[in-house]
Amino acid sequence: AWEGAIKRAGIRRRIRPYDLRHVFVTRAIEGGADPKVISEVVGTRADTLQRHYQHVNRAIHRSAMDIIPDLPK
């Protein structure tokens, strides 16, 4: 069924169901979704999810810190 759906969609590159899961989790974290909720939706523990997607969390933290104004000198 998966291969048929890929073919009908006209997707030529290799894509696995896991790839869709990864994109979903990454975009949800980037969008500010609660990691606990995401972990429940995808069926994994929140700490495992955060460990595997910590690169996304770091980028979010960095961007949050970038908007804090510098302290006056």
Tab-separated table of C-alpha atoms in Angstrom:
chain	number	residue	atom	x	y	z
A	1	ALA	CA	0.000	0.000	0.000
A	2	TRP	CA	2.833	2.407	0.881
A	3	GLU	CA	4.660	1.931	-2.421
A	4	GLY	CA	1.408	2.368	-4.340
A	5	ALA	CA	0.596	5.602	-2.524
A	6	ILE	CA	4.093	6.952	-3.198
A	7	LYS	CA	3.798	6.097	-6.879
A	8	ARG	CA	0.307	7.637	-7.208
A	9	ALA	CA	1.536	10.803	-5.487
A	10	GLY	CA	4.322	11.091	-8.054
A	11	ILE	CA	7.057	11.036	-5.424
A	12	ARG	CA	10.294	9.880	-6.988
A	13	ARG	CA	12.688	10.029	-4.062
A	14	ARG	CA	12.930	7.331	-1.416
A	15	ILE	CA	10.598	8.122	1.470
A	16	ARG	CA	9.636	5.971	4.426
A	17	PRO	CA	6.772	6.288	6.920
A	18	TYR	CA	9.445	7.142	9.509
A	19	ASP	CA	10.422	10.180	7.404
A	20	LEU	CA	6.882	11.541	7.694
A	21	ARG	CA	6.971	10.975	11.453
A	22	HIS	CA	10.268	12.832	11.697
A	23	VAL	CA	8.945	15.803	9.723
A	24	PHE	CA	5.789	15.888	11.844
A	25	VAL	CA	7.718	15.895	15.138
A	26	THR	CA	10.261	18.449	13.921
A	27	ARG	CA	7.604	20.859	12.657
A	28	ALA	CA	5.488	20.436	15.774
A	29	ILE	CA	8.446	21.264	18.035
A	30	GLU	CA	9.411	24.202	15.828
A	31	GLY	CA	5.825	25.406	16.042
A	32	GLY	CA	5.948	25.399	19.831
A	33	ALA	CA	3.856	22.305	20.528
A	34	ASP	CA	4.199	20.748	23.966
A	35	PRO	CA	6.736	17.877	23.748
A	36	LYS	CA	4.610	15.790	26.152
A	37	VAL	CA	1.641	16.022	23.796
A	38	ILE	CA	3.762	15.255	20.735
A	39	SER	CA	5.266	12.238	22.497
A	40	GLU	CA	1.786	10.908	23.252
A	41	VAL	CA	0.661	11.402	19.639
A	42	VAL	CA	3.660	9.607	18.132
A	43	GLY	CA	3.920	6.976	20.857
A	44	THR	CA	7.288	7.649	22.428
A	45	ARG	CA	8.473	8.953	25.788
A	46	ALA	CA	8.908	12.717	26.093
A	47	ASP	CA	12.532	12.418	27.246
A	48	THR	CA	13.370	10.187	24.278
A	49	LEU	CA	11.684	12.618	21.921
A	50	GLN	CA	13.605	15.570	23.314
A	51	ARG	CA	16.894	13.683	23.154
A	52	HIS	CA	16.424	12.816	19.472
A	53	TYR	CA	15.163	16.254	18.496
A	54	GLN	CA	17.415	18.371	20.698
A	55	HIS	CA	18.885	20.047	17.597
A	56	VAL	CA	15.475	21.634	17.049
A	57	ASN	CA	15.225	22.654	20.705
A	58	ARG	CA	18.672	24.291	20.586
A	59	ALA	CA	17.679	26.376	17.566
A	60	ILE	CA	14.464	27.468	19.285
A	61	HIS	CA	16.351	28.385	22.448
A	62	ARG	CA	18.948	30.304	20.450
A	63	SER	CA	16.287	32.289	18.608
A	64	ALA	CA	14.529	33.071	21.908
A	65	MET	CA	17.779	34.371	23.376
A	66	ASP	CA	18.446	36.463	20.272
A	67	ILE	CA	15.309	38.541	20.830
A	68	ILE	CA	16.294	39.535	24.381
A	69	PRO	CA	17.757	43.040	24.220
A	70	ASP	CA	21.332	43.602	25.306
A	71	LEU	CA	21.846	45.039	28.754
A	72	PRO	CA	22.783	48.715	28.796
A	73	LYS	CA	26.471	49.373	29.359
